[in-house]
Amino acid sequence: MAVRVDHAVVSGTFSLDGETFDVDNNIWVVGDDESCLVIDAPHDVDAILAVVGGRAVKAIVCTHAHDDHVRVAPELRERTGAPVLLHPDDRPLWELTHPDHLWDADLADGQSLTIGGASVSVLHTPGHAPGAVCLYVHDLGCVFTGDTLFQGGPGATGRSFSDADLIVESIRRQLFALPDATVVHTGHGDDTTLGEERETLGG
Ligand SMILES: [Zn+2]
């Protein structure tokens, strides 16, 4: 399997509920030498395109619509011609950042995207955001969790549109159904594995 994961970190801000924070976001690109998917579009379109490295971008897949994950999605769409994909339950969050235009196509639980012969499964994991999704790549033994699961536990649920009970239920039902050895590529910070996080969270 020639499919691989490429990565960079970009800095910017996250704003919600009238507060703004400095944040570092992971950029994840999964694909082969010809084509790729970009997972989230934080802060800096040139930094994302540097990771893409001239490959054809097939889609810009948003794990959720907090502004630090979708800020440059429309610009990246313009530069690559790739559609922006988002779960429709995150519309209220998307509209806070991009009130004038929507994304291009909806993500749905159980949907399968294909890149370079690998299958990417969409898992709807509401809690951090109503339309949060994780993206599982069986062939690579990894899952991209956005802000749903970090090294050390679930993502934040203290702000609008979040639900603390729901995020734990989503993690248990959708993520802990996957193998313990699955590598977790998060929206912020270091990788972990599902086994480690299962031990931390219990379940
Ligand atoms: Zn978030």
PDB file of C-alpha atoms and ligand atoms in Angstrom:
ATOM      1  CA  MET A   1       0.000   0.000   0.000  1.00  0.00           C
ATOM      2  CA  ALA A   2       1.611   3.233  -1.179  1.00  0.00           C
ATOM      3  CA  VAL A   3      -0.742   5.358   0.886  1.00  0.00           C
ATOM      4  CA  ARG A   4       0.941   7.364   3.625  1.00  0.00           C
ATOM      5  CA  VAL A   5       0.264  10.121   6.132  1.00  0.00           C
ATOM      6  CA  ASP A   6       2.066  13.482   5.974  1.00  0.00           C
ATOM      7  CA  HIS A   7       1.935  16.038   8.741  1.00  0.00           C
ATOM      8  CA  ALA A   8       2.788  19.578   9.781  1.00  0.00           C
ATOM      9  CA  VAL A   9       1.829  21.918  12.625  1.00  0.00           C
ATOM     10  CA  VAL A  10       0.522  25.459  12.126  1.00  0.00           C
ATOM     11  CA  SER A  11      -0.220  28.173  14.653  1.00  0.00           C
ATOM     12  CA  GLY A  12      -3.178  30.527  14.828  1.00  0.00           C
ATOM     13  CA  THR A  13      -6.196  31.286  16.965  1.00  0.00           C
ATOM     14  CA  PHE A  14      -9.468  29.653  17.995  1.00  0.00           C
ATOM     15  CA  SER A  15     -12.463  31.842  18.831  1.00  0.00           C
ATOM     16  CA  LEU A  16     -15.816  30.876  20.299  1.00  0.00           C
ATOM     17  CA  ASP A  17     -18.257  32.396  22.780  1.00  0.00           C
ATOM     18  CA  GLY A  18     -16.455  35.746  22.635  1.00  0.00           C
ATOM     19  CA  GLU A  19     -13.040  34.438  23.655  1.00  0.00           C
ATOM     20  CA  THR A  20      -9.938  33.922  21.528  1.00  0.00           C
ATOM     21  CA  PHE A  21      -7.049  31.548  22.245  1.00  0.00           C
ATOM     22  CA  ASP A  22      -3.702  30.844  20.595  1.00  0.00           C
ATOM     23  CA  VAL A  23      -3.604  27.300  19.261  1.00  0.00           C
ATOM     24  CA  ASP A  24      -1.314  24.959  17.335  1.00  0.00           C
ATOM     25  CA  ASN A  25      -3.199  22.734  14.892  1.00  0.00           C
ATOM     26  CA  ASN A  26      -2.057  19.567  13.178  1.00  0.00           C
ATOM     27  CA  ILE A  27      -2.302  19.393   9.407  1.00  0.00           C
ATOM     28  CA  TRP A  28      -2.897  15.836   8.185  1.00  0.00           C
ATOM     29  CA  VAL A  29      -2.657  14.745   4.573  1.00  0.00           C
ATOM     30  CA  VAL A  30      -3.356  11.125   3.618  1.00  0.00           C
ATOM     31  CA  GLY A  31      -2.674   9.790   0.133  1.00  0.00           C
ATOM     32  CA  ASP A  32      -0.186   8.328  -2.300  1.00  0.00           C
ATOM     33  CA  ASP A  33       2.235  10.040  -4.711  1.00  0.00           C
ATOM     34  CA  GLU A  34      -0.568  11.115  -7.045  1.00  0.00           C
ATOM     35  CA  SER A  35      -3.486  12.238  -4.935  1.00  0.00           C
ATOM     36  CA  CYS A  36      -4.492  12.947  -1.362  1.00  0.00           C
ATOM     37  CA  LEU A  37      -7.155  14.015   1.105  1.00  0.00           C
ATOM     38  CA  VAL A  38      -6.515  17.022   3.330  1.00  0.00           C
ATOM     39  CA  ILE A  39      -7.952  16.611   6.820  1.00  0.00           C
ATOM     40  CA  ASP A  40      -8.926  20.021   8.208  1.00  0.00           C
ATOM     41  CA  ALA A  41      -7.856  23.425   6.937  1.00  0.00           C
ATOM     42  CA  PRO A  42      -6.315  25.403   9.804  1.00  0.00           C
ATOM     43  CA  HIS A  43      -4.788  28.876   9.675  1.00  0.00           C
ATOM     44  CA  ASP A  44      -2.374  28.773   6.719  1.00  0.00           C
ATOM     45  CA  VAL A  45      -3.194  27.591   3.211  1.00  0.00           C
ATOM     46  CA  ASP A  46       0.422  27.724   2.005  1.00  0.00           C
ATOM     47  CA  ALA A  47       1.543  25.477   4.859  1.00  0.00           C
ATOM     48  CA  ILE A  48      -1.141  22.960   3.869  1.00  0.00           C
ATOM     49  CA  LEU A  49      -0.126  23.098   0.204  1.00  0.00           C
ATOM     50  CA  ALA A  50       3.507  22.500   1.224  1.00  0.00           C
ATOM     51  CA  VAL A  51       2.436  19.211   2.828  1.00  0.00           C
ATOM     52  CA  VAL A  52       0.331  18.351  -0.239  1.00  0.00           C
ATOM     53  CA  GLY A  53       3.443  18.876  -2.355  1.00  0.00           C
ATOM     54  CA  GLY A  54       1.846  19.224  -5.765  1.00  0.00           C
ATOM     55  CA  ARG A  55      -0.432  16.179  -5.514  1.00  0.00           C
ATOM     56  CA  ALA A  56      -4.048  16.372  -6.624  1.00  0.00           C
ATOM     57  CA  VAL A  57      -6.273  17.124  -3.624  1.00  0.00           C
ATOM     58  CA  LYS A  58      -9.422  15.002  -3.941  1.00  0.00           C
ATOM     59  CA  ALA A  59     -11.255  16.490  -0.967  1.00  0.00           C
ATOM     60  CA  ILE A  60     -10.859  18.742   2.053  1.00  0.00           C
ATOM     61  CA  VAL A  61     -12.396  16.721   4.867  1.00  0.00           C
ATOM     62  CA  CYS A  62     -13.337  18.712   7.981  1.00  0.00           C
ATOM     63  CA  THR A  63     -13.405  16.853  11.301  1.00  0.00           C
ATOM     64  CA  HIS A  64     -15.658  19.632  12.625  1.00  0.00           C
ATOM     65  CA  ALA A  65     -16.343  23.305  11.957  1.00  0.00           C
ATOM     66  CA  HIS A  66     -14.547  25.169  14.753  1.00  0.00           C
ATOM     67  CA  ASP A  67     -12.807  28.115  13.134  1.00  0.00           C
ATOM     68  CA  ASP A  68      -9.310  26.779  13.807  1.00  0.00           C
ATOM     69  CA  HIS A  69     -10.167  23.720  11.663  1.00  0.00           C
ATOM     70  CA  VAL A  70     -12.041  25.349   8.754  1.00  0.00           C
ATOM     71  CA  ARG A  71     -10.662  28.898   8.555  1.00  0.00           C
ATOM     72  CA  VAL A  72      -8.870  28.469   5.216  1.00  0.00           C
ATOM     73  CA  ALA A  73     -11.115  25.732   3.784  1.00  0.00           C
ATOM     74  CA  PRO A  74     -12.696  28.028   1.148  1.00  0.00           C
ATOM     75  CA  GLU A  75      -9.285  29.388   0.107  1.00  0.00           C
ATOM     76  CA  LEU A  76      -7.869  25.865  -0.100  1.00  0.00           C
ATOM     77  CA  ARG A  77     -10.864  24.866  -2.242  1.00  0.00           C
ATOM     78  CA  GLU A  78     -10.113  27.790  -4.544  1.00  0.00           C
ATOM     79  CA  ARG A  79      -6.438  26.878  -4.832  1.00  0.00           C
ATOM     80  CA  THR A  80      -6.989  23.125  -5.394  1.00  0.00           C
ATOM     81  CA  GLY A  81     -10.462  22.772  -6.910  1.00  0.00           C
ATOM     82  CA  ALA A  82     -11.220  20.155  -4.239  1.00  0.00           C
ATOM     83  CA  PRO A  83     -14.627  20.024  -2.547  1.00  0.00           C
ATOM     84  CA  VAL A  84     -14.993  20.787   1.171  1.00  0.00           C
ATOM     85  CA  LEU A  85     -16.738  17.984   3.100  1.00  0.00           C
ATOM     86  CA  LEU A  86     -18.426  18.490   6.476  1.00  0.00           C
ATOM     87  CA  HIS A  87     -21.063  16.754   8.581  1.00  0.00           C
ATOM     88  CA  PRO A  88     -24.222  18.895   8.273  1.00  0.00           C
ATOM     89  CA  ASP A  89     -24.836  18.937  12.050  1.00  0.00           C
ATOM     90  CA  ASP A  90     -21.946  21.429  12.288  1.00  0.00           C
ATOM     91  CA  ARG A  91     -23.739  24.030  10.193  1.00  0.00           C
ATOM     92  CA  PRO A  92     -24.231  26.469  13.125  1.00  0.00           C
ATOM     93  CA  LEU A  93     -20.484  26.427  13.827  1.00  0.00           C
ATOM     94  CA  TRP A  94     -19.549  26.719  10.147  1.00  0.00           C
ATOM     95  CA  GLU A  95     -21.806  29.763   9.796  1.00  0.00           C
ATOM     96  CA  LEU A  96     -19.972  31.557  12.604  1.00  0.00           C
ATOM     97  CA  THR A  97     -16.788  31.464  10.496  1.00  0.00           C
ATOM     98  CA  HIS A  98     -18.128  31.411   6.946  1.00  0.00           C
ATOM     99  CA  PRO A  99     -21.587  33.025   6.995  1.00  0.00           C
ATOM    100  CA  ASP A 100     -21.700  33.708   3.249  1.00  0.00           C
ATOM    101  CA  HIS A 101     -21.246  30.270   1.725  1.00  0.00           C
ATOM    102  CA  LEU A 102     -21.570  26.629   2.704  1.00  0.00           C
ATOM    103  CA  TRP A 103     -19.315  23.623   2.240  1.00  0.00           C
ATOM    104  CA  ASP A 104     -19.698  21.467  -0.897  1.00  0.00           C
ATOM    105  CA  ALA A 105     -20.870  18.021   0.213  1.00  0.00           C
ATOM    106  CA  ASP A 106     -22.110  16.394   3.410  1.00  0.00           C
ATOM    107  CA  LEU A 107     -20.282  13.711   5.356  1.00  0.00           C
ATOM    108  CA  ALA A 108     -22.406  10.933   6.852  1.00  0.00           C
ATOM    109  CA  ASP A 109     -21.776   8.252   9.445  1.00  0.00           C
ATOM    110  CA  GLY A 110     -20.690   5.023   7.787  1.00  0.00           C
ATOM    111  CA  GLN A 111     -19.690   6.737   4.557  1.00  0.00           C
ATOM    112  CA  SER A 112     -16.518   5.531   2.883  1.00  0.00           C
ATOM    113  CA  LEU A 113     -14.060   7.783   1.043  1.00  0.00           C
ATOM    114  CA  THR A 114     -11.351   6.288  -1.154  1.00  0.00           C
ATOM    115  CA  ILE A 115      -7.826   7.567  -1.660  1.00  0.00           C
ATOM    116  CA  GLY A 116      -4.989   5.804  -3.440  1.00  0.00           C
ATOM    117  CA  GLY A 117      -6.761   2.462  -3.074  1.00  0.00           C
ATOM    118  CA  ALA A 118      -7.265   2.905   0.668  1.00  0.00           C
ATOM    119  CA  SER A 119     -10.651   3.247   2.247  1.00  0.00           C
ATOM    120  CA  VAL A 120     -11.365   6.026   4.761  1.00  0.00           C
ATOM    121  CA  SER A 121     -14.395   5.397   6.970  1.00  0.00           C
ATOM    122  CA  VAL A 122     -16.394   8.320   8.324  1.00  0.00           C
ATOM    123  CA  LEU A 123     -17.467   7.878  11.968  1.00  0.00           C
ATOM    124  CA  HIS A 124     -19.911  10.465  13.330  1.00  0.00           C
ATOM    125  CA  THR A 125     -18.703  11.249  16.865  1.00  0.00           C
ATOM    126  CA  PRO A 126     -20.789  14.147  18.234  1.00  0.00           C
ATOM    127  CA  GLY A 127     -19.830  15.745  21.553  1.00  0.00           C
ATOM    128  CA  HIS A 128     -17.008  18.227  21.018  1.00  0.00           C
ATOM    129  CA  ALA A 129     -19.166  19.544  18.194  1.00  0.00           C
ATOM    130  CA  PRO A 130     -22.530  18.219  16.954  1.00  0.00           C
ATOM    131  CA  GLY A 131     -21.124  17.315  13.546  1.00  0.00           C
ATOM    132  CA  ALA A 132     -17.712  16.064  14.697  1.00  0.00           C
ATOM    133  CA  VAL A 133     -16.400  13.088  12.746  1.00  0.00           C
ATOM    134  CA  CYS A 134     -13.404  10.778  13.010  1.00  0.00           C
ATOM    135  CA  LEU A 135     -11.785   9.237   9.941  1.00  0.00           C
ATOM    136  CA  TYR A 136     -10.589   5.638  10.201  1.00  0.00           C
ATOM    137  CA  VAL A 137      -8.066   4.254   7.715  1.00  0.00           C
ATOM    138  CA  HIS A 138      -8.059   0.497   8.236  1.00  0.00           C
ATOM    139  CA  ASP A 139      -5.168  -0.112   5.811  1.00  0.00           C
ATOM    140  CA  LEU A 140      -2.921   2.260   7.768  1.00  0.00           C
ATOM    141  CA  GLY A 141      -4.160   1.252  11.227  1.00  0.00           C
ATOM    142  CA  CYS A 142      -4.871   4.857  12.136  1.00  0.00           C
ATOM    143  CA  VAL A 143      -7.745   7.169  12.928  1.00  0.00           C
ATOM    144  CA  PHE A 144      -7.898  10.958  12.604  1.00  0.00           C
ATOM    145  CA  THR A 145      -9.897  12.199  15.565  1.00  0.00           C
ATOM    146  CA  GLY A 146      -9.924  15.984  15.190  1.00  0.00           C
ATOM    147  CA  ASP A 147     -10.806  17.338  18.643  1.00  0.00           C
ATOM    148  CA  THR A 148     -12.858  14.306  19.726  1.00  0.00           C
ATOM    149  CA  LEU A 149      -9.989  12.357  21.303  1.00  0.00           C
ATOM    150  CA  PHE A 150      -6.550  13.585  22.345  1.00  0.00           C
ATOM    151  CA  GLN A 151      -3.573  12.038  24.068  1.00  0.00           C
ATOM    152  CA  GLY A 152      -4.907  12.015  27.631  1.00  0.00           C
ATOM    153  CA  GLY A 153      -8.633  11.981  26.988  1.00  0.00           C
ATOM    154  CA  PRO A 154     -11.680  13.438  25.249  1.00  0.00           C
ATOM    155  CA  GLY A 155     -11.713  16.887  23.656  1.00  0.00           C
ATOM    156  CA  ALA A 156     -13.111  19.961  25.355  1.00  0.00           C
ATOM    157  CA  THR A 157     -16.844  20.247  25.904  1.00  0.00           C
ATOM    158  CA  GLY A 158     -17.096  23.470  27.924  1.00  0.00           C
ATOM    159  CA  ARG A 159     -18.311  25.744  25.128  1.00  0.00           C
ATOM    160  CA  SER A 160     -21.417  26.210  23.006  1.00  0.00           C
ATOM    161  CA  PHE A 161     -22.636  23.269  20.913  1.00  0.00           C
ATOM    162  CA  SER A 162     -20.612  20.770  23.014  1.00  0.00           C
ATOM    163  CA  ASP A 163     -21.878  17.888  25.154  1.00  0.00           C
ATOM    164  CA  ALA A 164     -19.669  16.158  27.736  1.00  0.00           C
ATOM    165  CA  ASP A 165     -21.739  12.967  28.096  1.00  0.00           C
ATOM    166  CA  LEU A 166     -22.167  12.618  24.363  1.00  0.00           C
ATOM    167  CA  ILE A 167     -18.447  12.824  23.556  1.00  0.00           C
ATOM    168  CA  VAL A 168     -17.664   9.936  25.909  1.00  0.00           C
ATOM    169  CA  GLU A 169     -20.512   7.900  24.441  1.00  0.00           C
ATOM    170  CA  SER A 170     -19.212   8.628  20.920  1.00  0.00           C
ATOM    171  CA  ILE A 171     -15.668   7.601  21.840  1.00  0.00           C
ATOM    172  CA  ARG A 172     -16.839   4.367  23.462  1.00  0.00           C
ATOM    173  CA  ARG A 173     -19.286   3.434  20.722  1.00  0.00           C
ATOM    174  CA  GLN A 174     -17.356   4.458  17.609  1.00  0.00           C
ATOM    175  CA  LEU A 175     -13.642   4.576  18.480  1.00  0.00           C
ATOM    176  CA  PHE A 176     -13.270   1.860  21.098  1.00  0.00           C
ATOM    177  CA  ALA A 177     -14.925  -0.531  18.634  1.00  0.00           C
ATOM    178  CA  LEU A 178     -11.668  -0.292  16.627  1.00  0.00           C
ATOM    179  CA  PRO A 179      -8.467  -2.244  17.440  1.00  0.00           C
ATOM    180  CA  ASP A 180      -6.441  -1.089  20.482  1.00  0.00           C
ATOM    181  CA  ALA A 181      -3.292  -0.746  18.363  1.00  0.00           C
ATOM    182  CA  THR A 182      -4.925   1.901  16.152  1.00  0.00           C
ATOM    183  CA  VAL A 183      -2.773   5.036  16.065  1.00  0.00           C
ATOM    184  CA  VAL A 184      -4.705   8.218  16.880  1.00  0.00           C
ATOM    185  CA  HIS A 185      -3.748  11.327  14.891  1.00  0.00           C
ATOM    186  CA  THR A 186      -5.294  14.238  16.795  1.00  0.00           C
ATOM    187  CA  GLY A 187      -6.276  17.775  15.868  1.00  0.00           C
ATOM    188  CA  HIS A 188      -3.855  19.255  18.382  1.00  0.00           C
ATOM    189  CA  GLY A 189      -0.784  17.753  20.032  1.00  0.00           C
ATOM    190  CA  ASP A 190       0.797  14.318  19.982  1.00  0.00           C
ATOM    191  CA  ASP A 191      -0.366  10.970  18.660  1.00  0.00           C
ATOM    192  CA  THR A 192      -1.694   8.299  20.967  1.00  0.00           C
ATOM    193  CA  THR A 193      -3.332   4.879  20.523  1.00  0.00           C
ATOM    194  CA  LEU A 194      -6.883   3.759  21.193  1.00  0.00           C
ATOM    195  CA  GLY A 195      -5.570   1.195  23.691  1.00  0.00           C
ATOM    196  CA  GLU A 196      -3.823   3.864  25.768  1.00  0.00           C
ATOM    197  CA  GLU A 197      -6.895   6.094  25.767  1.00  0.00           C
ATOM    198  CA  ARG A 198      -9.186   3.189  26.593  1.00  0.00           C
ATOM    199  CA  GLU A 199      -7.073   2.585  29.675  1.00  0.00           C
ATOM    200  CA  THR A 200      -7.256   6.271  30.657  1.00  0.00           C
ATOM    201  CA  LEU A 201     -10.972   6.639  30.080  1.00  0.00           C
ATOM    202  CA  GLY A 202     -12.107   3.147  30.983  1.00  0.00           C
ATOM    203  CA  GLY A 203     -14.482   1.289  28.778  1.00  0.00           C
TER     204      GLY A 203
HETATM  205 ZN    ZN B   1     -12.595  22.055  18.063  1.00  0.00          ZN
END
